[in-house]
Short mmCIF file of C-alpha atoms in Angstrom, two decimals:
data_model
loop_
_atom_site.label_atom_id
_atom_site.label_comp_id
_atom_site.label_asym_id
_atom_site.label_seq_id
_atom_site.Cartn_x
_atom_site.Cartn_y
_atom_site.Cartn_z
CA MET W 1 -3.46 9.81 16.91
CA LYS W 2 -3.92 7.35 19.16
CA GLU W 3 -5.89 4.69 19.98
CA SER W 4 -6.81 3.63 23.76
CA LYS W 5 -8.62 0.36 24.29
CA GLY W 6 -8.26 -0.41 28.16
CA ASN W 7 -5.23 1.04 29.84
CA ALA W 8 -2.93 0.44 26.82
CA VAL W 9 -2.36 3.32 24.31
CA ILE W 10 -1.74 1.55 20.81
CA SER W 11 -0.38 3.82 18.20
CA LYS W 12 -1.36 3.94 14.53
CA ALA W 13 2.19 2.88 13.52
CA THR W 14 1.20 -0.38 15.72
CA ILE W 15 -1.94 -0.69 14.20
CA ASP W 16 -0.77 -0.08 10.60
CA ARG W 17 1.85 -3.22 11.09
CA LEU W 18 -0.76 -5.43 12.64
CA PRO W 19 -2.03 -6.39 8.95
CA LEU W 20 1.78 -7.04 7.96
CA TYR W 21 1.68 -9.34 10.68
CA TYR W 22 -1.34 -11.29 9.83
CA ARG W 23 -0.27 -11.68 6.44
CA THR W 24 2.85 -12.92 6.99
CA LEU W 25 1.76 -15.48 9.71
CA LYS W 26 -0.92 -16.69 7.01
CA LEU W 27 2.09 -17.15 4.42
CA SER W 28 3.73 -18.95 7.29
CA GLN W 29 0.74 -21.51 8.08
CA GLU W 30 0.35 -22.14 4.10
CA GLU W 31 4.04 -22.80 4.60
CA GLY W 32 3.58 -25.16 7.36
CA ILE W 33 5.24 -23.35 10.00
CA GLU W 34 3.63 -24.03 12.85
CA ILE W 35 5.47 -22.19 15.60
CA ILE W 36 7.89 -18.98 14.54
CA SER W 37 10.36 -16.82 16.50
CA SER W 38 9.97 -13.22 16.68
CA ASP W 39 13.53 -13.06 15.13
CA GLU W 40 12.20 -15.09 12.24
CA LEU W 41 8.69 -13.31 12.02
CA GLY W 42 10.80 -9.60 12.19
CA ARG W 43 13.14 -11.12 9.28
CA LYS W 44 10.19 -11.79 6.96
CA ILE W 45 8.55 -8.61 7.88
CA GLY W 46 11.51 -6.15 8.32
CA VAL W 47 10.98 -4.99 11.81
CA THR W 48 13.10 -5.75 14.53
CA PRO W 49 12.52 -8.75 16.97
CA GLU W 50 11.86 -6.21 19.63
CA GLN W 51 9.32 -4.01 17.62
CA ILE W 52 7.14 -7.24 17.24
CA ARG W 53 7.30 -8.21 20.90
CA LYS W 54 6.55 -4.34 21.91
CA ASP W 55 3.63 -4.39 19.25
CA LEU W 56 2.16 -7.49 20.43
CA SER W 57 2.53 -6.89 23.94
CA ALA W 58 0.12 -3.74 23.76
CA PHE W 59 -2.78 -6.08 23.32
CA GLY W 60 -2.16 -9.04 25.60
CA GLU W 61 -0.01 -12.22 25.97
CA PHE W 62 0.96 -14.11 23.17
CA GLY W 63 3.70 -16.68 22.53
CA LYS W 64 6.00 -18.34 25.01
CA LYS W 65 9.55 -17.18 25.80
CA GLY W 66 12.16 -19.28 24.56
CA VAL W 67 9.50 -21.42 22.34
CA GLY W 68 7.75 -18.37 20.05
CA TYR W 69 4.74 -17.81 18.83
CA TYR W 70 1.95 -20.42 17.76
CA VAL W 71 1.28 -19.10 14.14
CA ARG W 72 -2.20 -20.38 13.90
CA GLU W 73 -3.28 -19.09 17.34
CA LEU W 74 -1.38 -15.69 16.83
CA MET W 75 -2.94 -14.99 13.18
CA ARG W 76 -6.33 -15.87 14.87
CA ASN W 77 -6.09 -13.08 17.76
CA ILE W 78 -4.44 -10.54 15.30
CA GLY W 79 -7.48 -11.22 13.02
CA GLU W 80 -9.70 -10.46 15.80
CA ILE W 81 -8.06 -7.18 16.92
CA LEU W 82 -8.27 -6.26 13.54
CA GLY W 83 -11.87 -6.91 13.12
CA LEU W 84 -11.28 -9.65 10.63
CA ASN W 85 -13.21 -12.24 12.25
CA ARG W 86 -16.64 -9.91 11.25
CA LYS W 87 -17.80 -9.27 7.94
CA TRP W 88 -17.78 -5.83 6.31
CA ASN W 89 -19.79 -4.99 3.22
CA ILE W 90 -17.60 -2.50 0.97
CA ALA W 91 -18.59 -0.81 -2.13
CA ILE W 92 -16.43 0.68 -4.95
CA ALA W 93 -17.23 3.93 -6.59
CA GLY W 94 -15.55 4.62 -10.03
CA VAL W 95 -15.28 1.96 -12.66
CA GLY W 96 -11.96 2.48 -14.24
CA HIS W 97 -8.97 0.06 -14.64
CA LEU W 98 -8.18 0.33 -10.79
CA GLY W 99 -11.76 0.21 -9.87
CA TRP W 100 -12.00 -3.25 -12.08
CA ALA W 101 -8.96 -4.50 -10.63
CA LEU W 102 -9.81 -4.00 -7.19
CA ALA W 103 -13.58 -5.51 -7.74
CA ASN W 104 -11.72 -8.88 -9.16
CA TYR W 105 -9.05 -8.46 -6.44
CA ALA W 106 -9.01 -11.97 -4.86
CA ASN W 107 -7.71 -11.35 -1.41
CA PHE W 108 -10.58 -9.20 -0.09
CA SER W 109 -13.21 -11.69 0.47
CA PRO W 110 -11.24 -14.41 2.64
CA GLN W 111 -10.22 -11.52 5.13
CA GLY W 112 -14.06 -10.65 5.20
CA PHE W 113 -14.44 -8.16 2.87
CA GLN W 114 -17.39 -8.48 0.96
CA LEU W 115 -18.27 -6.37 -2.27
CA GLN W 116 -21.68 -5.35 -2.38
CA ALA W 117 -21.96 -2.85 -4.92
CA ILE W 118 -20.14 -0.85 -7.51
CA PHE W 119 -20.99 2.81 -8.63
CA ASP W 120 -20.38 5.10 -11.69
CA VAL W 121 -22.00 7.37 -13.96
CA ASP W 122 -21.63 5.92 -17.55
CA SER W 123 -24.26 4.38 -18.88
CA ASP W 124 -22.74 1.77 -20.48
CA LYS W 125 -21.45 0.30 -17.43
CA ILE W 126 -24.57 0.76 -15.31
CA GLY W 127 -26.21 -2.79 -15.11
CA ARG W 128 -23.32 -4.90 -15.98
CA TYR W 129 -21.53 -6.98 -13.37
CA ILE W 130 -17.97 -7.50 -12.36
CA ASN W 131 -17.27 -10.75 -10.41
CA GLU W 132 -21.34 -10.91 -9.95
CA VAL W 133 -21.57 -7.92 -8.17
CA GLU W 134 -23.66 -4.80 -9.92
CA ILE W 135 -22.60 -1.87 -11.32
CA PHE W 136 -25.28 1.11 -10.18
CA HIS W 137 -25.51 4.84 -10.97
CA ILE W 138 -24.18 7.04 -8.34
CA ASP W 139 -27.59 8.47 -7.92
CA ARG W 140 -28.73 5.58 -6.39
CA MET W 141 -25.90 5.66 -3.60
CA LYS W 142 -27.76 6.22 -0.80
CA GLU W 143 -30.57 3.51 -1.61
CA ILE W 144 -28.02 0.69 -2.25
CA VAL W 145 -25.63 1.81 1.01
CA ALA W 146 -28.90 1.49 3.33
CA ALA W 147 -30.37 -1.71 1.84
CA ARG W 148 -27.05 -3.63 1.51
CA ASP W 149 -25.56 -2.06 4.84
CA ILE W 150 -22.35 -1.05 3.47
CA GLN W 151 -19.74 0.44 5.75
CA ILE W 152 -16.62 0.77 3.72
CA GLY W 153 -16.49 3.24 0.40
CA ILE W 154 -13.37 2.82 -2.03
CA ILE W 155 -12.94 5.69 -3.99
CA THR W 156 -11.31 5.04 -7.24
CA VAL W 157 -12.55 7.89 -9.34
CA PRO W 158 -10.96 10.73 -11.07
CA ALA W 159 -9.18 13.26 -8.52
CA GLU W 160 -11.31 15.89 -9.57
CA HIS W 161 -14.28 13.75 -8.56
CA ALA W 162 -13.31 12.35 -5.20
CA GLN W 163 -14.37 14.80 -2.89
CA SER W 164 -17.79 14.93 -4.21
CA THR W 165 -18.15 11.05 -4.49
CA ALA W 166 -16.72 11.07 -0.72
CA MET W 167 -19.62 13.38 0.60
CA ARG W 168 -22.08 10.84 -1.56
CA PHE W 169 -20.81 8.18 0.73
CA VAL W 170 -20.81 10.09 3.91
CA GLU W 171 -24.42 11.22 3.13
CA ALA W 172 -25.11 7.60 2.55
CA GLY W 173 -24.04 6.49 5.89
CA ILE W 174 -20.64 5.07 5.24
CA LYS W 175 -18.25 4.67 8.27
CA GLY W 176 -15.12 4.43 6.46
CA ILE W 177 -13.46 5.63 3.20
CA TRP W 178 -10.51 4.00 1.34
CA ASN W 179 -9.38 6.54 -1.00
CA PHE W 180 -6.92 5.69 -4.12
CA ALA W 181 -7.34 9.45 -5.67
CA PRO W 182 -4.12 11.67 -4.98
CA ILE W 183 -5.89 14.20 -2.88
CA LYS W 184 -6.64 14.97 0.58
CA LEU W 185 -10.43 14.36 1.44
CA ASP W 186 -11.98 17.12 3.58
CA VAL W 187 -14.80 14.69 5.43
CA PRO W 188 -16.37 15.01 8.94
CA ALA W 189 -14.30 13.76 12.05
CA ASN W 190 -16.05 10.63 12.43
CA ILE W 191 -15.41 9.37 9.08
CA GLN W 192 -12.41 7.05 9.05
CA VAL W 193 -10.14 7.85 5.70
CA ILE W 194 -7.24 5.86 4.82
CA SER W 195 -5.44 6.75 1.44
CA GLU W 196 -3.47 4.39 -0.58
CA ASP W 197 -0.85 5.95 -2.53
CA LEU W 198 0.57 3.11 -4.84
CA SER W 199 3.89 5.30 -5.24
CA VAL W 200 4.92 4.51 -1.59
CA GLY W 201 6.00 1.16 -2.51
CA LEU W 202 8.11 2.14 -4.98
CA SER W 203 9.58 4.97 -3.13
CA SER W 204 11.15 2.03 -0.50
CA MET W 205 12.39 0.38 -3.74
CA SER W 206 14.26 3.63 -4.77
CA TYR W 207 15.65 4.03 -1.41
CA TYR W 208 17.23 0.37 -1.50
CA LEU W 209 18.35 0.69 -5.18
CA SER W 210 19.93 3.75 -4.58
CA ARG W 211 22.35 2.09 -1.92
CA GLN W 212 23.52 -0.52 -4.14
CA ASN W 213 25.01 1.40 -6.92
CA MET D 1 16.96 -6.42 7.94
CA LYS D 2 18.98 -3.50 8.70
CA GLU D 3 20.76 -1.08 6.39
CA SER D 4 23.91 0.97 7.42
CA LYS D 5 24.79 4.16 6.25
CA GLY D 6 27.79 5.47 7.39
CA ASN D 7 27.72 4.81 11.35
CA ALA D 8 24.02 4.72 11.44
CA VAL D 9 21.80 1.76 11.46
CA ILE D 10 18.50 2.24 9.78
CA SER D 11 15.55 0.06 10.48
CA LYS D 12 13.28 -0.97 7.64
CA ALA D 13 10.48 0.17 9.66
CA THR D 14 11.98 3.99 9.70
CA ILE D 15 12.68 3.77 5.87
CA ASP D 16 9.25 2.58 4.93
CA ARG D 17 8.01 5.59 6.81
CA LEU D 18 9.93 7.64 4.69
CA PRO D 19 7.86 7.87 1.60
CA LEU D 20 4.72 8.78 3.98
CA TYR D 21 6.86 11.48 5.39
CA TYR D 22 7.73 12.72 1.82
CA ARG D 23 3.98 12.47 0.37
CA THR D 24 2.71 14.52 3.41
CA LEU D 25 5.29 17.28 3.31
CA LYS D 26 4.37 17.55 -0.52
CA LEU D 27 0.81 17.94 0.17
CA SER D 28 1.54 20.18 3.09
CA GLN D 29 3.61 22.55 0.86
CA GLU D 30 0.92 22.53 -1.91
CA GLU D 31 -1.44 23.62 0.97
CA GLY D 32 1.01 26.83 1.22
CA ILE D 33 2.61 25.54 4.73
CA GLU D 34 6.27 26.96 4.87
CA ILE D 35 7.12 25.44 8.29
CA ILE D 36 5.82 22.60 9.99
CA SER D 37 6.28 20.72 13.80
CA SER D 38 7.10 17.30 14.38
CA ASP D 39 3.91 17.28 16.41
CA GLU D 40 1.62 18.64 13.30
CA LEU D 41 3.67 16.38 11.11
CA GLY D 42 2.72 13.32 13.35
CA ARG D 43 -0.84 13.89 13.55
CA LYS D 44 -0.95 13.90 9.87
CA ILE D 45 0.64 10.61 9.41
CA GLY D 46 -0.51 9.09 12.31
CA VAL D 47 3.08 8.75 14.24
CA THR D 48 4.29 10.18 17.46
CA PRO D 49 6.32 13.22 17.30
CA GLU D 50 8.98 11.56 18.98
CA GLN D 51 9.01 8.68 16.67
CA ILE D 52 9.42 11.21 13.80
CA ARG D 53 12.47 13.06 15.37
CA LYS D 54 13.78 9.78 15.82
CA ASP D 55 13.27 8.68 12.31
CA LEU D 56 14.70 11.80 10.75
CA SER D 57 17.50 12.10 13.21
CA ALA D 58 19.09 8.90 12.01
CA PHE D 59 19.87 10.75 8.80
CA GLY D 60 21.29 14.17 9.97
CA GLU D 61 19.84 17.29 11.52
CA PHE D 62 16.76 18.67 9.90
CA GLY D 63 14.85 21.58 11.54
CA LYS D 64 15.22 23.99 14.25
CA LYS D 65 14.01 23.06 18.08
CA GLY D 66 11.06 25.20 19.02
CA VAL D 67 10.53 26.42 15.34
CA GLY D 68 9.94 23.07 13.36
CA TYR D 69 10.85 21.45 10.01
CA TYR D 70 11.30 23.72 6.87
CA VAL D 71 8.99 21.89 4.61
CA ARG D 72 10.56 22.32 1.28
CA GLU D 73 14.11 21.35 2.70
CA LEU D 74 13.09 18.51 4.58
CA MET D 75 11.19 17.45 1.66
CA ARG D 76 13.98 17.82 -0.44
CA ASN D 77 16.22 16.20 2.21
CA ILE D 78 14.07 13.01 1.96
CA GLY D 79 13.67 13.05 -1.89
CA GLU D 80 17.66 12.66 -1.83
CA ILE D 81 17.50 9.99 1.13
CA LEU D 82 14.76 7.86 -0.94
CA GLY D 83 16.70 8.47 -4.30
CA LEU D 84 13.92 10.43 -5.92
CA ASN D 85 16.29 12.64 -7.15
CA ARG D 86 17.47 10.25 -9.96
CA LYS D 87 15.25 9.05 -12.52
CA TRP D 88 14.40 5.02 -12.55
CA ASN D 89 13.24 3.13 -15.50
CA ILE D 90 10.55 0.84 -14.62
CA ALA D 91 8.48 -2.04 -16.84
CA ILE D 92 4.92 -3.54 -15.73
CA ALA D 93 4.55 -7.14 -17.01
CA GLY D 94 0.91 -8.05 -17.08
CA VAL D 95 -1.74 -6.00 -18.73
CA GLY D 96 -4.61 -6.92 -16.65
CA HIS D 97 -6.79 -4.46 -15.10
CA LEU D 98 -4.17 -3.41 -12.43
CA GLY D 99 -1.15 -3.30 -15.30
CA TRP D 100 -3.24 -0.88 -16.93
CA ALA D 101 -4.36 1.13 -13.79
CA LEU D 102 -0.42 1.17 -12.59
CA ALA D 103 0.46 2.17 -16.40
CA ASN D 104 -1.69 4.96 -15.95
CA TYR D 105 -1.00 6.19 -12.46
CA ALA D 106 -0.16 10.00 -12.77
CA ASN D 107 1.95 9.91 -9.33
CA PHE D 108 4.67 7.70 -10.49
CA SER D 109 6.47 10.19 -12.99
CA PRO D 110 6.90 13.04 -10.87
CA GLN D 111 8.50 11.15 -8.12
CA GLY D 112 11.36 9.78 -11.04
CA PHE D 113 9.84 6.43 -12.06
CA GLN D 114 9.69 6.48 -15.88
CA LEU D 115 7.44 3.70 -17.20
CA GLN D 116 9.52 2.45 -20.18
CA ALA D 117 8.06 -0.90 -21.66
CA ILE D 118 4.85 -3.12 -20.65
CA PHE D 119 5.09 -6.86 -21.20
CA ASP D 120 2.36 -9.30 -21.85
CA VAL D 121 1.88 -12.44 -23.77
CA ASP D 122 -1.75 -11.65 -25.23
CA SER D 123 -1.34 -11.18 -29.17
CA ASP D 124 -4.34 -9.02 -29.20
CA LYS D 125 -2.07 -6.58 -26.62
CA ILE D 126 1.25 -6.69 -28.09
CA GLY D 127 2.05 -3.55 -30.17
CA ARG D 128 -0.65 -1.67 -28.19
CA TYR D 129 0.36 1.71 -26.19
CA ILE D 130 -0.69 2.46 -22.69
CA ASN D 131 0.08 6.29 -22.17
CA GLU D 132 2.71 6.04 -25.04
CA VAL D 133 4.34 3.26 -23.69
CA GLU D 134 4.36 0.10 -26.14
CA ILE D 135 3.42 -3.25 -25.07
CA PHE D 136 5.75 -6.13 -26.02
CA HIS D 137 5.81 -9.60 -26.06
CA ILE D 138 7.44 -11.03 -22.96
CA ASP D 139 9.52 -12.96 -24.73
CA ARG D 140 11.44 -9.57 -25.95
CA MET D 141 12.04 -8.88 -22.02
CA LYS D 142 15.77 -9.29 -21.95
CA GLU D 143 16.29 -7.34 -25.48
CA ILE D 144 13.83 -4.43 -24.16
CA VAL D 145 15.17 -4.14 -20.58
CA ALA D 146 18.62 -3.77 -21.61
CA ALA D 147 18.00 -1.68 -24.25
CA ARG D 148 15.98 0.82 -22.07
CA ASP D 149 17.62 0.37 -18.86
CA ILE D 150 15.45 -0.93 -17.16
CA GLN D 151 15.82 -1.38 -13.04
CA ILE D 152 12.48 -1.85 -11.43
CA GLY D 153 10.17 -4.63 -12.92
CA ILE D 154 6.31 -4.37 -11.63
CA ILE D 155 4.23 -8.02 -11.55
CA THR D 156 0.66 -7.65 -12.29
CA VAL D 157 0.20 -11.13 -13.96
CA PRO D 158 -1.85 -14.00 -12.58
CA ALA D 159 -0.31 -15.60 -9.37
CA GLU D 160 0.30 -18.78 -11.22
CA HIS D 161 2.40 -16.83 -13.66
CA ALA D 162 4.36 -14.73 -10.82
CA GLN D 163 7.26 -16.88 -10.08
CA SER D 164 8.16 -17.44 -14.05
CA THR D 165 7.73 -13.73 -14.43
CA ALA D 166 10.03 -12.90 -11.80
CA MET D 167 12.66 -15.03 -12.73
CA ARG D 168 12.20 -13.71 -16.43
CA PHE D 169 12.75 -9.99 -15.22
CA VAL D 170 15.88 -11.46 -13.07
CA GLU D 171 17.39 -12.99 -16.24
CA ALA D 172 16.82 -9.65 -18.13
CA GLY D 173 19.02 -7.93 -15.48
CA ILE D 174 16.59 -6.17 -13.02
CA LYS D 175 17.46 -4.97 -9.75
CA GLY D 176 14.34 -4.66 -8.05
CA ILE D 177 10.88 -6.32 -8.13
CA TRP D 178 7.33 -4.61 -7.13
CA ASN D 179 5.09 -7.46 -6.84
CA PHE D 180 1.37 -7.56 -6.83
CA ALA D 181 0.59 -10.94 -6.68
CA PRO D 182 -0.76 -12.53 -3.77
CA ILE D 183 2.39 -15.28 -3.33
CA LYS D 184 5.94 -15.09 -1.75
CA LEU D 185 8.56 -14.74 -4.63
CA ASP D 186 11.94 -16.97 -4.48
CA VAL D 187 14.54 -14.46 -6.01
CA PRO D 188 18.09 -14.43 -5.46
CA ALA D 189 19.14 -12.27 -2.21
CA ASN D 190 20.64 -9.43 -4.67
CA ILE D 191 17.17 -8.65 -5.92
CA GLN D 192 14.98 -6.23 -3.77
CA VAL D 193 11.36 -7.64 -3.71
CA ILE D 194 8.74 -5.53 -2.52
CA SER D 195 5.24 -7.25 -2.08
CA GLU D 196 2.04 -5.11 -2.51
CA ASP D 197 -1.07 -6.26 -0.70
CA LEU D 198 -3.84 -4.14 -1.38
CA SER D 199 -6.13 -5.67 1.53
CA VAL D 200 -3.52 -4.42 4.20
CA GLY D 201 -5.52 -0.86 3.84
CA LEU D 202 -8.99 -2.37 4.42
CA SER D 203 -7.34 -4.33 7.43
CA SER D 204 -6.41 -1.24 9.28
CA MET D 205 -9.80 0.28 8.42
CA SER D 206 -11.72 -2.97 9.66
CA TYR D 207 -9.51 -2.25 13.03
CA TYR D 208 -10.92 1.45 13.26
CA LEU D 209 -14.36 0.62 12.77
CA SER D 210 -14.04 -2.30 15.24
CA ARG D 211 -13.68 -0.11 17.63
CA GLN D 212 -16.27 2.53 16.95
CA ASN D 213 -19.32 0.18 17.03
#
């Protein structure tokens, strides 16, 4: 899957690294670092400096040869590329522990993601609030998604309900789905789906620890 | 950061993609697919076929030119590379919603990660069980980690307690830490830390949706 922007062709692998650059630059900025070399940035993220220079060159000219990247400027630029300078309205479907955890997650809002609604089918949960956001019955999804201009739906329902929940989100007019259920969703091609598999992090860990002993 | 294995030097970026290959091959296998081309595998994961061939060539010879990769064989091989053929004992510190969600996460155990203990400081939670795994007071961490041969600690405590929890895990003899708190942990160099930032998925989504409208 390739994305084209002007003349440049940007691979999904590059795009997937941009949020890591963004996060690392943000941490560096918080540590008071103003300029960072591609060597140092690469060391912190775990990619080669060549890869960083290649990734960033696809979008334009950043940084100065022999000096490094200006942390704040690069962060702002990557934020713009990622669309983090605009606001996105998001909704969560499924108030299990993961849904609760995500609804409480502190890191979304500073990056422009505003939780606007939560959906469930459990009458004990409908009408309650998590972090000042109301839980609605899933039957009201179409109405609420339209009224609150919600673009991204997050699926944290059990696997057996994930596909039907995805279709409800699609019918409600959502543009993207962030899926935590361990199944492959079947949705129209114009819907952007990002699937999260929490065991990926542990698998990388397993690789490193296997090499140690 | 580079890992060397024999003569090959394998970048962290490659290693981070292996769990994605593994997951995609597993889904393909479940769909009944026996042979997959690097084009098709690339399309499913979102990386170029060239990248896949390059990544896999670092570990040895997989697949047949003009035929493709044998799904089951490649999956088994990547599983071995990732150390998924052995068992890892894991523990969770912090029983908030995220800790609960992870303790209930169905995808860890089939990949060889066995949850052996959960730690918290809340006396209402100590002695309770999540999925048949007991919640212990964090003061018993050293004893339990040793007795149950736990190698990986998962941190889901609030950010302000993450560093002290990490040091408790280190003192208890853990080899790796999977950190969900939004801070950079300061631990000895021999401890493998993998940090999870749940907003990375949303940031990639934001990029794609920005391009659509």
